Short mmCIF file of C-alpha atoms and ligand atoms in Angstrom, two decimals:
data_model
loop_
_atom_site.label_atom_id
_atom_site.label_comp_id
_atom_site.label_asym_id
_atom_site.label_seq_id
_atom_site.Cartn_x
_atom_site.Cartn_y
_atom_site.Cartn_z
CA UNK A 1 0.00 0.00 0.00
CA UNK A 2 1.37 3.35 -1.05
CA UNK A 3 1.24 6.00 1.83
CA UNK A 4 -1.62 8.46 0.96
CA UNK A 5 -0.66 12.48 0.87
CA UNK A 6 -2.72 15.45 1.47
CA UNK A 7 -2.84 16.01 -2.15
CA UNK A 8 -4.57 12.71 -2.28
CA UNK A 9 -7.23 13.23 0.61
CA UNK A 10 -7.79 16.43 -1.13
CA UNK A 11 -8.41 14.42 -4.17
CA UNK A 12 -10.84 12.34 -2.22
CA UNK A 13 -12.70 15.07 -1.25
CA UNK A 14 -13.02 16.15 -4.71
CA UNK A 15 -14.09 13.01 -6.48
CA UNK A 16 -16.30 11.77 -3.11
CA UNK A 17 -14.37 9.06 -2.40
CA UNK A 18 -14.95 8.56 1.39
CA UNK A 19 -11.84 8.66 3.74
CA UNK A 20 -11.10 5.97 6.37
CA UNK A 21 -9.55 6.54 9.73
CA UNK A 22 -9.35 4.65 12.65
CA UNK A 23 -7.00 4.98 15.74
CA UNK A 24 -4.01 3.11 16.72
CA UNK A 25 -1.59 2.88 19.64
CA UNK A 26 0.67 0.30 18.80
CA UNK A 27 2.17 -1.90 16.85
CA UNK A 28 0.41 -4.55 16.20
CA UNK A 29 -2.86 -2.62 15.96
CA UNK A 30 -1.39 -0.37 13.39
CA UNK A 31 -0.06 -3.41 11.33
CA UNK A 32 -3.99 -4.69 11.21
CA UNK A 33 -4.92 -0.93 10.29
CA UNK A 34 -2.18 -1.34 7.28
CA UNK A 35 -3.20 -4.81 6.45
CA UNK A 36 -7.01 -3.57 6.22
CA UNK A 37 -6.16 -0.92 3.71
CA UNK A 38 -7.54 2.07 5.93
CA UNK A 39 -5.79 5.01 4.41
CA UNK A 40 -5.46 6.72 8.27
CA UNK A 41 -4.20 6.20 11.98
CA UNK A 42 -5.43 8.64 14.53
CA UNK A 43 -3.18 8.00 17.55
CA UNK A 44 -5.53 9.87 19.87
CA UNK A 45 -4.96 10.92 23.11
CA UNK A 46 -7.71 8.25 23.81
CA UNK A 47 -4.90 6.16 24.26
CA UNK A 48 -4.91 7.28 28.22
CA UNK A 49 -8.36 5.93 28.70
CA UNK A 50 -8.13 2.83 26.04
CA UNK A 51 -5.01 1.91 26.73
CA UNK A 52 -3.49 3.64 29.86
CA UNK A 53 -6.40 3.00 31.94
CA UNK A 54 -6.97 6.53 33.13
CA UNK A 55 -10.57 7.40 33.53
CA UNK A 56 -10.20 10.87 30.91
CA UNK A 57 -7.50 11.51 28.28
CA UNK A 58 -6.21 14.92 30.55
CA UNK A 59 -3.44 12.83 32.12
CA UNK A 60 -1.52 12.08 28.83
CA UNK A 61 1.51 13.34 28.47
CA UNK A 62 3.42 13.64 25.29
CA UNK A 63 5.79 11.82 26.30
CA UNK A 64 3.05 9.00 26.43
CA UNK A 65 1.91 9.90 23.02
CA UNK A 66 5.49 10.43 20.84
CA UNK A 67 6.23 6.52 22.66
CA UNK A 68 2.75 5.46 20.59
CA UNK A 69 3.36 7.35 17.94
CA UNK A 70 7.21 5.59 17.39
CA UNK A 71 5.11 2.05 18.10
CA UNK A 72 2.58 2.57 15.78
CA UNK A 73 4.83 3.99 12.63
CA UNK A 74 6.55 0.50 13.38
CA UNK A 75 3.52 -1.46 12.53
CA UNK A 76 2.21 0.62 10.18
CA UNK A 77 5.15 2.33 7.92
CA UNK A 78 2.88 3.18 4.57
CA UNK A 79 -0.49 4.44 6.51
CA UNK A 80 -0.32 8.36 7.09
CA UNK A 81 -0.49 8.95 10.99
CA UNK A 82 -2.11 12.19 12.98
CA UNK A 83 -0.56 12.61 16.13
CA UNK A 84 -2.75 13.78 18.44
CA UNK A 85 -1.52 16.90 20.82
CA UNK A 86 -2.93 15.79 24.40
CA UNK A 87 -3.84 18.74 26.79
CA UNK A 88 -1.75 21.06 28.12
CA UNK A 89 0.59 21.02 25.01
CA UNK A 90 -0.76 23.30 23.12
CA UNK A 91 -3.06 25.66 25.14
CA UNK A 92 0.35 27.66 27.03
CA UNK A 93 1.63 29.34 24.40
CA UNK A 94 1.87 29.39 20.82
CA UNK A 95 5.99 28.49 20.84
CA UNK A 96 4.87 25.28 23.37
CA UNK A 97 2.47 24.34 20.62
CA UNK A 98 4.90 24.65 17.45
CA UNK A 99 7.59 23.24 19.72
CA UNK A 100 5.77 20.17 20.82
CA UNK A 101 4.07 19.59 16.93
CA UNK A 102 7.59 19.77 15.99
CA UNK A 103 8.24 16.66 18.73
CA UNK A 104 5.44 14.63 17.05
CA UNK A 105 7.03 14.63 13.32
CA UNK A 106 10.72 14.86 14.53
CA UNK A 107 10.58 11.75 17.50
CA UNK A 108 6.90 10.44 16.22
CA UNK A 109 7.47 10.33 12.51
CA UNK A 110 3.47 11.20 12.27
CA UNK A 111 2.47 12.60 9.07
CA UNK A 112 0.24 15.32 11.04
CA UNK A 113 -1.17 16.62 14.34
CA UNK A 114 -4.64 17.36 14.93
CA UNK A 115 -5.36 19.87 17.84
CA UNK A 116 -8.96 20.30 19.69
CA UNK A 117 -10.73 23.83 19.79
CA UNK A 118 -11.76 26.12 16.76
CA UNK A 119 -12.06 30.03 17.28
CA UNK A 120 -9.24 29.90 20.21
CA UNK A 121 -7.03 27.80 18.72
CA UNK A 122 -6.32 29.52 15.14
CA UNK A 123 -2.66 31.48 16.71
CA UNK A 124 -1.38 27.73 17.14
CA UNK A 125 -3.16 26.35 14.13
CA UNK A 126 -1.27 29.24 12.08
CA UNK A 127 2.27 28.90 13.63
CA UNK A 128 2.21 24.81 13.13
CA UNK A 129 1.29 25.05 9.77
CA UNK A 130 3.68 27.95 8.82
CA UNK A 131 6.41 25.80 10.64
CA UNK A 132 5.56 23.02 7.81
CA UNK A 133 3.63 20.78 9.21
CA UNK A 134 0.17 19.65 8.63
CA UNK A 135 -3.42 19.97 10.90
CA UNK A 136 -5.94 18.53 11.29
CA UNK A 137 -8.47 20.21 13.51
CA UNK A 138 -11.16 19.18 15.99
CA UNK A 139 -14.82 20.74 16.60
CA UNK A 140 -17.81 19.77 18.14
CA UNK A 141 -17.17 17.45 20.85
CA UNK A 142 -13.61 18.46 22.35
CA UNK A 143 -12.99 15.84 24.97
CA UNK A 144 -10.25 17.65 26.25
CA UNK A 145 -12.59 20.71 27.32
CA UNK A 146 -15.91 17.96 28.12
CA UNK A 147 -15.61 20.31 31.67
CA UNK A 148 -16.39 23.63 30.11
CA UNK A 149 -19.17 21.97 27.86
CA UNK A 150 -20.78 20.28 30.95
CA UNK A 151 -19.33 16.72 29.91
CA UNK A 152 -18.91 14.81 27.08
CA UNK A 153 -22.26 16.15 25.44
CA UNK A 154 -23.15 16.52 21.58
CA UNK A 155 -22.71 20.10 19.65
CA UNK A 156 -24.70 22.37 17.18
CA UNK A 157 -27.91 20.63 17.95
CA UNK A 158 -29.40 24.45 18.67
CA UNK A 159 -29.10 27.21 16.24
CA UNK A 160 -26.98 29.17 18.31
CA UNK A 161 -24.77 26.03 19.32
CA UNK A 162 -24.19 25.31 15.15
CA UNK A 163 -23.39 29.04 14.29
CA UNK A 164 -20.71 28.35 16.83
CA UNK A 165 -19.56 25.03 15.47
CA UNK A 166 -19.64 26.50 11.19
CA UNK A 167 -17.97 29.33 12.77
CA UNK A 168 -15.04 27.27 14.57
CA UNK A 169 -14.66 25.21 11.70
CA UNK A 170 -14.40 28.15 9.11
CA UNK A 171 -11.93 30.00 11.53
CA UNK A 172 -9.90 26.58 12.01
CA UNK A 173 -9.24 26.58 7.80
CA UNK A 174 -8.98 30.28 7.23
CA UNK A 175 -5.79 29.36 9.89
CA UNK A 176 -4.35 27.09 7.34
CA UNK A 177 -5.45 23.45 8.63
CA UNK A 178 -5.34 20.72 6.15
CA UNK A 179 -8.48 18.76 7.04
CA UNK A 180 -10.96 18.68 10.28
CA UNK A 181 -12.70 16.44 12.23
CA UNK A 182 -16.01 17.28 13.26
CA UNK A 183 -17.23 15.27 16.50
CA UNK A 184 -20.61 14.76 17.81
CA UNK A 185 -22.67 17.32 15.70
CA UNK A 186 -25.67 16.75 13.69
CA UNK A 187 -25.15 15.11 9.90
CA UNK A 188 -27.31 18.19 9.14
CA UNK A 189 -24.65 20.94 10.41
CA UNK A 190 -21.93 18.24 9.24
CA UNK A 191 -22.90 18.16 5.78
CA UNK A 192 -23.20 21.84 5.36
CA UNK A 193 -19.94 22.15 6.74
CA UNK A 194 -18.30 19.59 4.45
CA UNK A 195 -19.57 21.62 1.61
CA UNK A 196 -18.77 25.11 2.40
CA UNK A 197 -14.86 24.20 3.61
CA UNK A 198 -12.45 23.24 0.67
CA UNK A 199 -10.54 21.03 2.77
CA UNK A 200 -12.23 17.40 3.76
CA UNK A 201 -14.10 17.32 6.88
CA UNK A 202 -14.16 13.87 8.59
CA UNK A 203 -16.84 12.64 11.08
CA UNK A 204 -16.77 10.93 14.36
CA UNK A 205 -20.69 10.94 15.56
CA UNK A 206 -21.33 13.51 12.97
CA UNK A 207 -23.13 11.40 10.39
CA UNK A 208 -21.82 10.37 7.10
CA UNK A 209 -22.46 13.69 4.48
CA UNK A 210 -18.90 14.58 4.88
CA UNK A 211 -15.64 13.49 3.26
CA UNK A 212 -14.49 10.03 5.60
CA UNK A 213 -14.84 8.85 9.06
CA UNK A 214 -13.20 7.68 12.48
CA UNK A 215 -13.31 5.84 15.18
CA UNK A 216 -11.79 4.39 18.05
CA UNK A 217 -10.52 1.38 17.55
CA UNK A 218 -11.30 -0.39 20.54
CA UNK A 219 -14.58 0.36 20.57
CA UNK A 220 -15.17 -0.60 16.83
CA UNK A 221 -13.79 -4.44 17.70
CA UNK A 222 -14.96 -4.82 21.58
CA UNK A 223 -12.44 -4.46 23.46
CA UNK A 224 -13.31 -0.97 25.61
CA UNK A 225 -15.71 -1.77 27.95
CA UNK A 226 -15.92 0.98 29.98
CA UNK A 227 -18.93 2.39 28.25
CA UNK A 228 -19.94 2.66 24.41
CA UNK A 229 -20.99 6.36 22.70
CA UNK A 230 -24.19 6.32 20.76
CA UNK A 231 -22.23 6.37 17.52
CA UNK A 232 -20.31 3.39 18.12
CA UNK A 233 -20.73 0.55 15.29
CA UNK A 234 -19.27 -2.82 16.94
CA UNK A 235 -17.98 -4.67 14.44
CA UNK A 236 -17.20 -7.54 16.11
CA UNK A 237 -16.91 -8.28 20.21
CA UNK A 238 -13.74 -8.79 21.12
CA UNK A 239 -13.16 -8.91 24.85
CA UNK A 240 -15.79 -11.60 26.02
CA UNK A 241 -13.61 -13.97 23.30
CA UNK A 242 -10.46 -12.69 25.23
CA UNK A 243 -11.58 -13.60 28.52
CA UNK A 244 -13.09 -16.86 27.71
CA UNK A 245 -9.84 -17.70 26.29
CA UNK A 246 -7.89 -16.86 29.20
CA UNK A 247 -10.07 -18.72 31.09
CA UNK A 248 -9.52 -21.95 29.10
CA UNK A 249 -5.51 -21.19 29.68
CA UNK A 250 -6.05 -20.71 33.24
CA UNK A 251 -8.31 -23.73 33.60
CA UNK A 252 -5.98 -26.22 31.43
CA UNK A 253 -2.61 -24.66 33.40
CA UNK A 254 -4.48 -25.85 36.75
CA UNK A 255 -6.05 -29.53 35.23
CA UNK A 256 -1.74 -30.07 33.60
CA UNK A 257 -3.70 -29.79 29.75
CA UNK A 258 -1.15 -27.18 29.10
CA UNK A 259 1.30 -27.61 27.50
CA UNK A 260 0.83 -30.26 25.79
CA UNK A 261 2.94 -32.89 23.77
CA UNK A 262 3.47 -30.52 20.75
CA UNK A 263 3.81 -27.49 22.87
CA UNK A 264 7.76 -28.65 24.68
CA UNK A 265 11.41 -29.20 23.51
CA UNK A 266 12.62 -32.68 23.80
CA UNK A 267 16.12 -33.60 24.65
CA UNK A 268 18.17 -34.51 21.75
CA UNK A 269 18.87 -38.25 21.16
CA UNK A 270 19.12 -41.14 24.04
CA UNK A 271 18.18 -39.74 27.55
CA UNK A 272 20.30 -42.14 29.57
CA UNK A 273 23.37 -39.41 29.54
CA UNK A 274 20.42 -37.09 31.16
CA UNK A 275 19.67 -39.06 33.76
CA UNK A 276 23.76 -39.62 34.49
CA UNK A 277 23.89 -35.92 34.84
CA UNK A 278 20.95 -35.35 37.07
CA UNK A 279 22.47 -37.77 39.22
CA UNK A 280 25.90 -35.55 39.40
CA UNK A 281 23.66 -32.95 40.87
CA UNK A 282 21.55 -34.93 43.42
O1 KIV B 1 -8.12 10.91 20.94
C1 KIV B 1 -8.95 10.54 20.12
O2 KIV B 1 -9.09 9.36 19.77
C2 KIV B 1 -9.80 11.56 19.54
C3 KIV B 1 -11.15 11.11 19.09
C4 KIV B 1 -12.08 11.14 20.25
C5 KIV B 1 -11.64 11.95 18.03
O3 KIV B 1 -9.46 12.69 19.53
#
């Protein structure tokens, strides 16, 4: 699989072929991403509540993401990756934000960064990209701030709420972003966007009249089970087959099933001479 360019999610945009995007924090998971033909990796700061364990992504250092960013190029070395800036490294000042996205290509080898907020974002928006490297924005539902919005609740659903939401999203491209995510909006306010920006909007819980879509990996195959969004589609149900599995282990480890036969290394040829030198050490 060739690695995809801007150029070419532009050229998505423009013909209407959809854009896929999933996320990734390692390795492995990135290599099924590659192997699946999904033209993006999102490692989100998600990782600190799918794979960290915290209970909200505010914890996550970048230190924690540039380590998942390195992992995941690994698995995946032809899939363009967004790094994802967690909080606190872009919100102090507008050199911390160029300085860290700088971190993310130089260490991370990510393709892009994506950064959450519209309106009060642009300064950092404008400063990445004229440093040379490519955003991605994020409206609508910015987990990251889910305290200011009262929790992790949908956006644009009232008139005022969308003006605010088409205005974000116009001020996050007039600031020189390359695409944007819109999360948690309605596909009606989605779509419009989509249309009026020239740059492709992707959804996550923003319906499908837009130019691609995301989601979390670990809730697409099972395996988050903390709680599941309304937009989630499972696509298969991963961690009751995980468990029951480990189970089994546990259960044949204590009954001496495992290992088996075929599972151990025999000594090479007669084992007479073995049981001479067992004796030397009884
Ligand atoms: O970190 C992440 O995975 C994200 C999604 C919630 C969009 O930013």
């Amino acid at each position: 699989m060739k690695k995809k360019t801007i150029q070419d999610l532009m050229k998505m945009k423009e013909t209407g072929e959809k854009i896929t995007w999933i996320t990734a924090y390692d390795a492995p998971f990135a290599a099924f991403t590659e192997q699946a033909g999904i033209e993006m990796i999102l490692v989100g700061d998600s990782l600190g509540m799918v794979d960290l364990g915290y209970d909200s992504t505010i914890p996550v250092t970048m230190d924690d993401c540039i380590s998942h960013c390195k992992s995941v190029r690994r698995g995946a070395p032809n899939t363009f990756v967004v790094g994802d800036m967690p909080f606190g490294s872009y919100q102090i000042s507008v050199e911390k934000a160029v300085e860290n996205a700088v971190r993310f290509l130089k260490e991370g080898e990510v393709d892009a960064i994506k950064l959450e907020g519209g309106k009060s974002v642009t300064k950092q928006i404008r400063a990445i990209r004229e440093a040379g490297i490519l955003v991605c924005g994020h409206i609508g539902l910015t987990p990251q701030s889910s305290g200011v919005l009262g929790g992790h609740k949908a956006q644009g659903r009232t008139v005022e709420s969308a003006r605010a939401v088409i205005e974000d999203a116009l001020a996050v491209q007039e600031a020189g972003a390359s695409f944007l995510l819109v999360e948690a909006v309605p596909p009606e306010v989605t779509a419009f966007i989509a249309k009026k920006l020239t740059i492709p909007v992707l959804s996550i819980g923003a319906g499908k009249e837009c130019d691609g879509q995301l989601t979390i990996f670990a809730d697409t195959i099972g395996l988050f089970q903390a709680f599941t969004p309304k937009f989630v589609k499972k696509y298969c149900d991963l961690a009751p087959v995980i468990v029951d599995a480990y189970k089994q282990y546990a259960k044949e480890i204590k009954e001496g099933v495992f290992p088996g036969e075929e599972h151990v290394y025999h000594v090479i040829g007669d084992i007479a001479p073995f049981e001479e030198l067992f004796k030397e050490f009884e």
